[in-house]
Amino acid sequence: MDQLRAMRVFARVADEGGFAAAARALDLTPPVVTRLVAELEEQLGARLMQRTTRRLTLTEVGTEYLERARQILADVDDASAAASRDTQEPRGHLRVLTPPALAVHQLAKLLPAFHARYPQVSVELHSPGPVETMDEGFDLTLLSSRLPLQGDFVARRLARTEVILCAAPEYLARHGRPDHPDDLARHDTLLPPISDLQRGITFQRPRADGSGLESATTVPPRRPLLTTHHTDTMYAGALHGLGVAGLPSFVIEDALLEGALERVLPAWRLFSLTLWAALPTRKHLPARTRVFLDFLLQAFGGEDRDPWLAAAGCETGGCD
């Protein structure tokens, strides 16, 4: 027996003063209404109503039960309404897991516009370090990957970000501007401690005759001047003239626009990362999650292209 349904029917019978009137109000047949109330009484082991041919009255137990049933039904309706509002109206607390560099260089400057549009949504950013897969403990997980994502979750592409070489103009004025990847052997470099990069860095560019891609692999002749997994440390080192760094475009967009950093070897491509927004499921998505995801898709483009190099006028192939 559906006890909540039976309680609703019992309450309506009491309100309408009879089974037939309650049946009409609930769009049920009188036998169904009678059966549900009888099953409720049987489950409770108590008579709730006294029935005669002329009138229906509540027993003492029925009167007390009706009062409690009304409160229970009101609480259930309130809970359902709250859940419905949470799904339909952007409000509440949103927990987002994100790489630190994305939080610092993109989300922080986007959040004021988001808050102005959705003032009832508060955002809690968690940025403990690199993010490699979706975490069900958060409403939304932002991550980057060179390879297709794997896992039982839903992911939306936000954008592509190209990893590019850059350096401060002051550093390049002292050490010269490389014309070819081989020239990097004479420069101080800032690299993450990834073994593949220590063994060699491969660049590609279109051949002048259009016959395909030209590749060049350079091996750092000495230990990089700085190795760190912390993207913003490399970024700060590059800004202060420490050497040539490889950084995602979304990190250095403002520095390129302001002239604080220059792109090195702009005709050559290293590799790209895809930025994703991942969530456990699309079903019953709270409005706060939905509008934040839509906001990011609008801000970043949601396409397989790099919006930050385009905005800086510095796409691969040359800088304006």
C-alpha atoms as a printed R data frame, in Angstrom:
    type eleno elety resid chain resno       x      y       z
1   ATOM     1    CA   MET     A     1   0.000  0.000   0.000
2   ATOM     2    CA   ASP     A     2   1.133  3.528  -0.806
3   ATOM     3    CA   GLN     A     3   0.729  4.988   2.659
4   ATOM     4    CA   LEU     A     4   1.144  8.614   1.616
5   ATOM     5    CA   ARG     A     5  -1.525  8.196  -1.043
6   ATOM     6    CA   ALA     A     6  -3.839  6.548   1.473
7   ATOM     7    CA   MET     A     7  -3.239  9.397   3.923
8   ATOM     8    CA   ARG     A     8  -4.133 11.963   1.255
9   ATOM     9    CA   VAL     A     9  -7.326 10.085   0.422
10  ATOM    10    CA   PHE     A    10  -8.265  9.799   4.101
11  ATOM    11    CA   ALA     A    11  -7.697 13.541   4.606
12  ATOM    12    CA   ARG     A    12  -9.823 14.372   1.554
13  ATOM    13    CA   VAL     A    13 -12.646 12.101   2.756
14  ATOM    14    CA   ALA     A    14 -12.588 13.968   6.057
15  ATOM    15    CA   ASP     A    15 -12.579 17.331   4.256
16  ATOM    16    CA   GLU     A    16 -15.374 16.425   1.836
17  ATOM    17    CA   GLY     A    17 -17.479 14.645   4.446
18  ATOM    18    CA   GLY     A    18 -17.916 11.453   2.470
19  ATOM    19    CA   PHE     A    19 -16.380  8.878   0.166
20  ATOM    20    CA   ALA     A    20 -18.309  9.812  -2.962
21  ATOM    21    CA   ALA     A    21 -17.461 13.511  -2.682
22  ATOM    22    CA   ALA     A    22 -13.787 12.687  -2.046
23  ATOM    23    CA   ALA     A    23 -13.764 10.366  -5.058
24  ATOM    24    CA   ARG     A    24 -15.074 13.159  -7.286
25  ATOM    25    CA   ALA     A    25 -12.507 15.633  -5.918
26  ATOM    26    CA   LEU     A    26  -9.632 13.184  -6.431
27  ATOM    27    CA   ASP     A    27 -10.910 11.887  -9.786
28  ATOM    28    CA   LEU     A    28 -11.081  8.349  -8.408
29  ATOM    29    CA   THR     A    29 -13.891  5.831  -8.207
30  ATOM    30    CA   PRO     A    30 -15.718  5.470  -4.850
31  ATOM    31    CA   PRO     A    31 -14.629  1.823  -4.465
32  ATOM    32    CA   VAL     A    32 -10.957  2.872  -4.775
33  ATOM    33    CA   VAL     A    33 -11.385  5.561  -2.122
34  ATOM    34    CA   THR     A    34 -13.151  3.126   0.181
35  ATOM    35    CA   ARG     A    35 -10.465  0.477  -0.335
36  ATOM    36    CA   LEU     A    36  -7.577  2.863   0.379
37  ATOM    37    CA   VAL     A    37  -9.106  4.073   3.643
38  ATOM    38    CA   ALA     A    38  -9.863  0.486   4.668
39  ATOM    39    CA   GLU     A    39  -6.271 -0.585   3.928
40  ATOM    40    CA   LEU     A    40  -4.972  2.357   5.959
41  ATOM    41    CA   GLU     A    41  -7.139  1.354   8.906
42  ATOM    42    CA   GLU     A    42  -6.024 -2.246   8.601
43  ATOM    43    CA   GLN     A    43  -2.369 -1.230   8.586
44  ATOM    44    CA   LEU     A    44  -2.871  0.995  11.632
45  ATOM    45    CA   GLY     A    45  -5.012 -1.573  13.413
46  ATOM    46    CA   ALA     A    46  -7.526  1.110  14.339
47  ATOM    47    CA   ARG     A    47 -10.806  2.469  13.020
48  ATOM    48    CA   LEU     A    48 -10.470  6.027  11.799
49  ATOM    49    CA   MET     A    49 -14.072  6.710  10.766
50  ATOM    50    CA   GLN     A    50 -17.538  5.783  11.849
51  ATOM    51    CA   ARG     A    51 -19.749  5.215   8.796
52  ATOM    52    CA   THR     A    52 -23.525  5.279   8.710
53  ATOM    53    CA   THR     A    53 -25.926  5.564   5.815
54  ATOM    54    CA   ARG     A    54 -26.491  9.247   6.577
55  ATOM    55    CA   ARG     A    55 -23.212 10.597   7.885
56  ATOM    56    CA   LEU     A    56 -19.479  9.999   8.441
57  ATOM    57    CA   THR     A    57 -17.644 10.997  11.599
58  ATOM    58    CA   LEU     A    58 -14.061 10.620  12.762
59  ATOM    59    CA   THR     A    59 -13.230  8.465  15.712
60  ATOM    60    CA   GLU     A    60 -11.070  9.848  18.491
61  ATOM    61    CA   VAL     A    61  -8.095  8.012  16.962
62  ATOM    62    CA   GLY     A    62  -9.092  9.298  13.516
63  ATOM    63    CA   THR     A    63  -9.193 12.897  14.710
64  ATOM    64    CA   GLU     A    64  -5.714 12.651  16.208
65  ATOM    65    CA   TYR     A    65  -4.361 10.782  13.189
66  ATOM    66    CA   LEU     A    66  -5.832 13.349  10.773
67  ATOM    67    CA   GLU     A    67  -4.007 16.183  12.549
68  ATOM    68    CA   ARG     A    68  -0.686 14.359  12.333
69  ATOM    69    CA   ALA     A    69  -1.347 13.251   8.756
70  ATOM    70    CA   ARG     A    70  -1.987 16.832   7.656
71  ATOM    71    CA   GLN     A    71   1.376 17.913   9.104
72  ATOM    72    CA   ILE     A    72   3.182 15.028   7.408
73  ATOM    73    CA   LEU     A    73   1.542 15.770   4.062
74  ATOM    74    CA   ALA     A    74   2.368 19.484   4.403
75  ATOM    75    CA   ASP     A    75   6.019 18.637   5.104
76  ATOM    76    CA   VAL     A    76   6.132 16.323   2.087
77  ATOM    77    CA   ASP     A    77   4.607 19.024  -0.125
78  ATOM    78    CA   ASP     A    78   7.086 21.604   1.199
79  ATOM    79    CA   ALA     A    79  10.011 19.268   0.513
80  ATOM    80    CA   SER     A    80   8.752 18.598  -3.014
81  ATOM    81    CA   ALA     A    81   8.287 22.300  -3.671
82  ATOM    82    CA   ALA     A    82  11.782 23.073  -2.389
83  ATOM    83    CA   ALA     A    83  13.290 20.381  -4.600
84  ATOM    84    CA   SER     A    84  11.334 21.705  -7.566
85  ATOM    85    CA   ARG     A    85  12.511 25.271  -6.914
86  ATOM    86    CA   ASP     A    86  16.095 24.021  -6.640
87  ATOM    87    CA   THR     A    87  15.769 22.411 -10.061
88  ATOM    88    CA   GLN     A    88  13.962 25.325 -11.704
89  ATOM    89    CA   GLU     A    89  15.374 28.474 -10.070
90  ATOM    90    CA   PRO     A    90  19.081 29.359  -9.915
91  ATOM    91    CA   ARG     A    91  19.746 29.511  -6.190
92  ATOM    92    CA   GLY     A    92  21.841 27.831  -3.515
93  ATOM    93    CA   HIS     A    93  25.464 26.811  -3.037
94  ATOM    94    CA   LEU     A    94  27.562 25.480  -5.940
95  ATOM    95    CA   ARG     A    95  30.730 23.453  -5.299
96  ATOM    96    CA   VAL     A    96  33.251 23.433  -8.167
97  ATOM    97    CA   LEU     A    97  36.521 21.491  -8.420
98  ATOM    98    CA   THR     A    98  39.002 23.229 -10.713
99  ATOM    99    CA   PRO     A    99  42.736 23.379 -11.460
100 ATOM   100    CA   PRO     A   100  44.305 26.330  -9.601
101 ATOM   101    CA   ALA     A   101  45.500 28.123 -12.754
102 ATOM   102    CA   LEU     A   102  42.020 28.061 -14.289
103 ATOM   103    CA   ALA     A   103  40.534 29.436 -11.075
104 ATOM   104    CA   VAL     A   104  43.106 32.249 -10.843
105 ATOM   105    CA   HIS     A   105  43.319 33.353 -14.468
106 ATOM   106    CA   GLN     A   106  39.768 32.776 -15.725
107 ATOM   107    CA   LEU     A   107  37.126 31.982 -13.117
108 ATOM   108    CA   ALA     A   108  38.068 34.768 -10.715
109 ATOM   109    CA   LYS     A   109  37.501 37.448 -13.334
110 ATOM   110    CA   LEU     A   110  34.306 35.818 -14.634
111 ATOM   111    CA   LEU     A   111  32.589 35.366 -11.271
112 ATOM   112    CA   PRO     A   112  31.518 39.024 -10.827
113 ATOM   113    CA   ALA     A   113  29.477 38.845 -14.046
114 ATOM   114    CA   PHE     A   114  28.009 35.494 -12.993
115 ATOM   115    CA   HIS     A   115  27.075 36.821  -9.559
116 ATOM   116    CA   ALA     A   116  25.470 39.915 -11.075
117 ATOM   117    CA   ARG     A   117  23.315 37.663 -13.260
118 ATOM   118    CA   TYR     A   118  22.528 35.079 -10.554
119 ATOM   119    CA   PRO     A   119  22.808 36.796  -7.159
120 ATOM   120    CA   GLN     A   120  21.168 33.891  -5.290
121 ATOM   121    CA   VAL     A   121  23.918 31.432  -6.285
122 ATOM   122    CA   SER     A   122  27.100 31.251  -4.214
123 ATOM   123    CA   VAL     A   123  30.173 29.520  -5.664
124 ATOM   124    CA   GLU     A   124  32.720 27.536  -3.675
125 ATOM   125    CA   LEU     A   125  35.918 26.818  -5.636
126 ATOM   126    CA   HIS     A   126  38.216 23.954  -4.637
127 ATOM   127    CA   SER     A   127  41.670 24.106  -6.254
128 ATOM   128    CA   PRO     A   128  43.964 21.622  -4.499
129 ATOM   129    CA   GLY     A   129  46.052 20.809  -7.590
130 ATOM   130    CA   PRO     A   130  45.820 19.171 -11.032
131 ATOM   131    CA   VAL     A   131  42.400 17.680 -11.812
132 ATOM   132    CA   GLU     A   132  42.457 14.502 -13.899
133 ATOM   133    CA   THR     A   133  38.885 13.175 -13.702
134 ATOM   134    CA   MET     A   134  35.381 13.976 -12.494
135 ATOM   135    CA   ASP     A   135  34.829 13.996  -8.734
136 ATOM   136    CA   GLU     A   136  31.283 13.105  -7.614
137 ATOM   137    CA   GLY     A   137  31.789 15.112  -4.439
138 ATOM   138    CA   PHE     A   138  31.340 18.323  -6.433
139 ATOM   139    CA   ASP     A   139  28.507 19.764  -8.485
140 ATOM   140    CA   LEU     A   140  30.890 20.463 -11.353
141 ATOM   141    CA   THR     A   141  34.455 19.378 -12.113
142 ATOM   142    CA   LEU     A   142  36.628 21.429 -14.467
143 ATOM   143    CA   LEU     A   143  39.604 19.601 -15.937
144 ATOM   144    CA   SER     A   144  42.026 19.580 -18.853
145 ATOM   145    CA   SER     A   145  43.271 16.663 -20.909
146 ATOM   146    CA   ARG     A   146  45.340 15.939 -24.020
147 ATOM   147    CA   LEU     A   147  43.496 12.640 -24.562
148 ATOM   148    CA   PRO     A   148  39.771 11.792 -24.826
149 ATOM   149    CA   LEU     A   149  38.114 11.514 -21.431
150 ATOM   150    CA   GLN     A   150  37.234  8.121 -20.012
151 ATOM   151    CA   GLY     A   151  34.756  7.415 -17.244
152 ATOM   152    CA   ASP     A   152  31.089  7.056 -16.422
153 ATOM   153    CA   PHE     A   153  30.149 10.729 -16.382
154 ATOM   154    CA   VAL     A   154  28.899 13.539 -18.600
155 ATOM   155    CA   ALA     A   155  31.391 16.092 -19.971
156 ATOM   156    CA   ARG     A   156  30.967 19.254 -22.017
157 ATOM   157    CA   ARG     A   157  33.886 20.775 -23.889
158 ATOM   158    CA   LEU     A   158  34.539 24.364 -22.850
159 ATOM   159    CA   ALA     A   159  37.407 25.228 -25.203
160 ATOM   160    CA   ARG     A   160  40.811 24.188 -26.458
161 ATOM   161    CA   THR     A   161  43.873 25.809 -24.932
162 ATOM   162    CA   GLU     A   162  47.204 25.664 -26.712
163 ATOM   163    CA   VAL     A   163  50.384 25.241 -24.685
164 ATOM   164    CA   ILE     A   164  52.815 27.823 -26.043
165 ATOM   165    CA   LEU     A   165  56.287 29.112 -25.340
166 ATOM   166    CA   CYS     A   166  56.601 32.607 -23.952
167 ATOM   167    CA   ALA     A   167  59.113 34.867 -22.239
168 ATOM   168    CA   ALA     A   168  59.389 38.404 -20.912
169 ATOM   169    CA   PRO     A   169  60.543 41.034 -23.461
170 ATOM   170    CA   GLU     A   170  63.431 41.915 -21.138
171 ATOM   171    CA   TYR     A   171  64.659 38.328 -21.141
172 ATOM   172    CA   LEU     A   172  64.431 38.103 -24.940
173 ATOM   173    CA   ALA     A   173  66.263 41.417 -25.302
174 ATOM   174    CA   ARG     A   174  69.145 39.945 -23.280
175 ATOM   175    CA   HIS     A   175  69.237 36.450 -24.780
176 ATOM   176    CA   GLY     A   176  67.810 36.938 -28.267
177 ATOM   177    CA   ARG     A   177  64.623 35.634 -29.874
178 ATOM   178    CA   PRO     A   178  64.770 32.019 -31.119
179 ATOM   179    CA   ASP     A   179  64.024 31.468 -34.798
180 ATOM   180    CA   HIS     A   180  63.991 27.661 -34.654
181 ATOM   181    CA   PRO     A   181  63.332 25.098 -31.872
182 ATOM   182    CA   ASP     A   182  67.043 24.173 -31.971
183 ATOM   183    CA   ASP     A   183  67.822 27.678 -30.730
184 ATOM   184    CA   LEU     A   184  66.201 26.822 -27.386
185 ATOM   185    CA   ALA     A   185  69.369 24.903 -26.464
186 ATOM   186    CA   ARG     A   186  70.976 28.277 -25.693
187 ATOM   187    CA   HIS     A   187  68.116 29.510 -23.496
188 ATOM   188    CA   ASP     A   188  67.064 29.100 -19.896
189 ATOM   189    CA   THR     A   189  63.849 27.087 -19.741
190 ATOM   190    CA   LEU     A   190  61.049 26.647 -17.228
191 ATOM   191    CA   LEU     A   191  59.371 23.256 -17.505
192 ATOM   192    CA   PRO     A   192  57.156 20.954 -15.466
193 ATOM   193    CA   PRO     A   193  59.055 17.889 -14.173
194 ATOM   194    CA   ILE     A   194  57.584 15.547 -16.787
195 ATOM   195    CA   SER     A   195  60.024 12.925 -18.048
196 ATOM   196    CA   ASP     A   196  58.773 13.095 -21.646
197 ATOM   197    CA   LEU     A   197  59.590 16.794 -21.790
198 ATOM   198    CA   GLN     A   198  63.031 16.264 -20.287
199 ATOM   199    CA   ARG     A   199  63.816 13.738 -23.033
200 ATOM   200    CA   GLY     A   200  62.738 16.061 -25.795
201 ATOM   201    CA   ILE     A   201  60.146 18.589 -26.918
202 ATOM   202    CA   THR     A   202  58.615 18.161 -30.375
203 ATOM   203    CA   PHE     A   203  57.383 21.123 -32.393
204 ATOM   204    CA   GLN     A   204  55.441 21.116 -35.657
205 ATOM   205    CA   ARG     A   205  54.608 23.649 -38.337
206 ATOM   206    CA   PRO     A   206  53.153 23.496 -41.847
207 ATOM   207    CA   ARG     A   207  55.752 23.121 -44.599
208 ATOM   208    CA   ALA     A   208  56.145 26.117 -46.881
209 ATOM   209    CA   ASP     A   209  55.210 24.037 -49.942
210 ATOM   210    CA   GLY     A   210  52.037 22.768 -48.288
211 ATOM   211    CA   SER     A   211  53.185 19.157 -48.410
212 ATOM   212    CA   GLY     A   212  52.492 18.431 -44.750
213 ATOM   213    CA   LEU     A   213  54.008 19.179 -41.382
214 ATOM   214    CA   GLU     A   214  57.614 19.821 -40.508
215 ATOM   215    CA   SER     A   215  58.712 18.436 -37.133
216 ATOM   216    CA   ALA     A   216  61.609 19.443 -34.934
217 ATOM   217    CA   THR     A   217  62.561 17.884 -31.605
218 ATOM   218    CA   THR     A   218  64.835 19.693 -29.217
219 ATOM   219    CA   VAL     A   219  66.386 18.143 -26.136
220 ATOM   220    CA   PRO     A   220  67.260 20.464 -23.257
221 ATOM   221    CA   PRO     A   221  71.084 20.271 -23.003
222 ATOM   222    CA   ARG     A   222  71.011 20.909 -19.286
223 ATOM   223    CA   ARG     A   223  68.557 20.809 -16.454
224 ATOM   224    CA   PRO     A   224  65.850 23.449 -16.835
225 ATOM   225    CA   LEU     A   225  66.457 26.534 -14.745
226 ATOM   226    CA   LEU     A   226  63.140 25.858 -12.988
227 ATOM   227    CA   THR     A   227  61.011 22.712 -12.800
228 ATOM   228    CA   THR     A   228  57.617 22.757 -11.064
229 ATOM   229    CA   HIS     A   229  54.130 21.361 -11.419
230 ATOM   230    CA   HIS     A   230  52.781 24.668 -10.153
231 ATOM   231    CA   THR     A   231  51.680 26.553 -13.252
232 ATOM   232    CA   ASP     A   232  51.533 29.970 -11.604
233 ATOM   233    CA   THR     A   233  55.096 29.628 -10.328
234 ATOM   234    CA   MET     A   234  56.291 29.124 -13.909
235 ATOM   235    CA   TYR     A   235  54.093 32.001 -14.986
236 ATOM   236    CA   ALA     A   236  55.602 34.294 -12.354
237 ATOM   237    CA   GLY     A   237  59.110 33.177 -13.297
238 ATOM   238    CA   ALA     A   238  58.476 33.992 -16.956
239 ATOM   239    CA   LEU     A   239  57.017 37.399 -16.078
240 ATOM   240    CA   HIS     A   240  60.123 38.263 -14.073
241 ATOM   241    CA   GLY     A   241  62.519 37.316 -16.857
242 ATOM   242    CA   LEU     A   242  63.673 33.948 -15.529
243 ATOM   243    CA   GLY     A   243  63.493 32.195 -18.886
244 ATOM   244    CA   VAL     A   244  61.290 30.649 -21.570
245 ATOM   245    CA   ALA     A   245  58.194 28.854 -20.252
246 ATOM   246    CA   GLY     A   246  55.566 26.632 -21.819
247 ATOM   247    CA   LEU     A   247  52.160 27.699 -20.517
248 ATOM   248    CA   PRO     A   248  48.488 27.262 -21.464
249 ATOM   249    CA   SER     A   249  47.064 30.166 -23.407
250 ATOM   250    CA   PHE     A   250  44.318 30.819 -20.851
251 ATOM   251    CA   VAL     A   251  47.044 31.603 -18.282
252 ATOM   252    CA   ILE     A   252  48.976 34.135 -20.350
253 ATOM   253    CA   GLU     A   253  46.187 35.810 -22.329
254 ATOM   254    CA   ASP     A   254  46.323 39.055 -20.313
255 ATOM   255    CA   ALA     A   255  50.129 39.101 -20.251
256 ATOM   256    CA   LEU     A   256  50.223 38.800 -24.061
257 ATOM   257    CA   LEU     A   257  47.658 41.573 -24.449
258 ATOM   258    CA   GLU     A   258  49.592 43.845 -22.071
259 ATOM   259    CA   GLY     A   259  52.992 43.048 -23.608
260 ATOM   260    CA   ALA     A   260  54.290 41.607 -20.325
261 ATOM   261    CA   LEU     A   261  55.069 38.358 -22.177
262 ATOM   262    CA   GLU     A   262  55.902 37.622 -25.803
263 ATOM   263    CA   ARG     A   263  55.136 34.482 -27.679
264 ATOM   264    CA   VAL     A   264  58.280 32.529 -28.605
265 ATOM   265    CA   LEU     A   265  58.384 30.583 -31.896
266 ATOM   266    CA   PRO     A   266  54.826 31.615 -32.831
267 ATOM   267    CA   ALA     A   267  54.921 29.678 -36.126
268 ATOM   268    CA   TRP     A   268  55.501 26.374 -34.299
269 ATOM   269    CA   ARG     A   269  52.924 24.319 -32.432
270 ATOM   270    CA   LEU     A   270  53.569 22.275 -29.300
271 ATOM   271    CA   PHE     A   271  50.349 20.624 -28.167
272 ATOM   272    CA   SER     A   272  46.874 21.512 -27.016
273 ATOM   273    CA   LEU     A   273  44.699 20.644 -24.045
274 ATOM   274    CA   THR     A   274  40.930 20.424 -24.050
275 ATOM   275    CA   LEU     A   275  39.123 22.037 -21.141
276 ATOM   276    CA   TRP     A   276  36.081 20.090 -19.941
277 ATOM   277    CA   ALA     A   277  33.235 20.610 -17.514
278 ATOM   278    CA   ALA     A   278  32.201 17.242 -16.080
279 ATOM   279    CA   LEU     A   279  29.228 16.242 -13.954
280 ATOM   280    CA   PRO     A   280  27.822 12.902 -12.789
281 ATOM   281    CA   THR     A   281  24.576 13.046 -14.781
282 ATOM   282    CA   ARG     A   282  22.280 15.329 -16.756
283 ATOM   283    CA   LYS     A   283  19.174 14.085 -14.897
284 ATOM   284    CA   HIS     A   284  17.551 16.430 -12.367
285 ATOM   285    CA   LEU     A   285  20.358 18.943 -12.759
286 ATOM   286    CA   PRO     A   286  19.949 21.788 -10.233
287 ATOM   287    CA   ALA     A   287  19.370 25.150 -11.841
288 ATOM   288    CA   ARG     A   288  22.488 26.596 -10.163
289 ATOM   289    CA   THR     A   289  24.651 23.949 -11.876
290 ATOM   290    CA   ARG     A   290  22.912 24.331 -15.208
291 ATOM   291    CA   VAL     A   291  23.266 28.117 -15.372
292 ATOM   292    CA   PHE     A   292  26.923 28.027 -14.282
293 ATOM   293    CA   LEU     A   293  27.711 25.452 -16.970
294 ATOM   294    CA   ASP     A   294  25.876 27.529 -19.582
295 ATOM   295    CA   PHE     A   295  27.718 30.637 -18.386
296 ATOM   296    CA   LEU     A   296  31.119 28.937 -18.855
297 ATOM   297    CA   LEU     A   297  30.139 27.616 -22.287
298 ATOM   298    CA   GLN     A   298  29.159 31.115 -23.325
299 ATOM   299    CA   ALA     A   299  32.322 32.663 -21.887
300 ATOM   300    CA   PHE     A   300  34.758 30.122 -23.377
301 ATOM   301    CA   GLY     A   301  32.905 29.310 -26.599
302 ATOM   302    CA   GLY     A   302  32.359 25.572 -26.147
303 ATOM   303    CA   GLU     A   303  34.234 24.827 -29.393
304 ATOM   304    CA   ASP     A   304  37.400 23.004 -30.434
305 ATOM   305    CA   ARG     A   305  39.359 26.229 -30.796
306 ATOM   306    CA   ASP     A   306  41.548 28.451 -28.653
307 ATOM   307    CA   PRO     A   307  39.668 31.663 -27.766
308 ATOM   308    CA   TRP     A   308  42.534 33.148 -25.731
309 ATOM   309    CA   LEU     A   309  45.162 33.195 -28.483
310 ATOM   310    CA   ALA     A   310  42.544 34.555 -30.865
311 ATOM   311    CA   ALA     A   311  41.677 37.336 -28.404
312 ATOM   312    CA   ALA     A   312  45.369 38.192 -27.986
313 ATOM   313    CA   GLY     A   313  45.899 38.277 -31.750
314 ATOM   314    CA   CYS     A   314  48.587 35.641 -31.311
315 ATOM   315    CA   GLU     A   315  47.335 32.425 -32.877
316 ATOM   316    CA   THR     A   316  49.861 29.869 -34.092
317 ATOM   317    CA   GLY     A   317  51.374 31.075 -37.322
318 ATOM   318    CA   GLY     A   318  52.220 34.559 -36.103
319 ATOM   319    CA   CYS     A   319  51.327 37.325 -33.665
320 ATOM   320    CA   ASP     A   320  49.871 40.657 -34.618
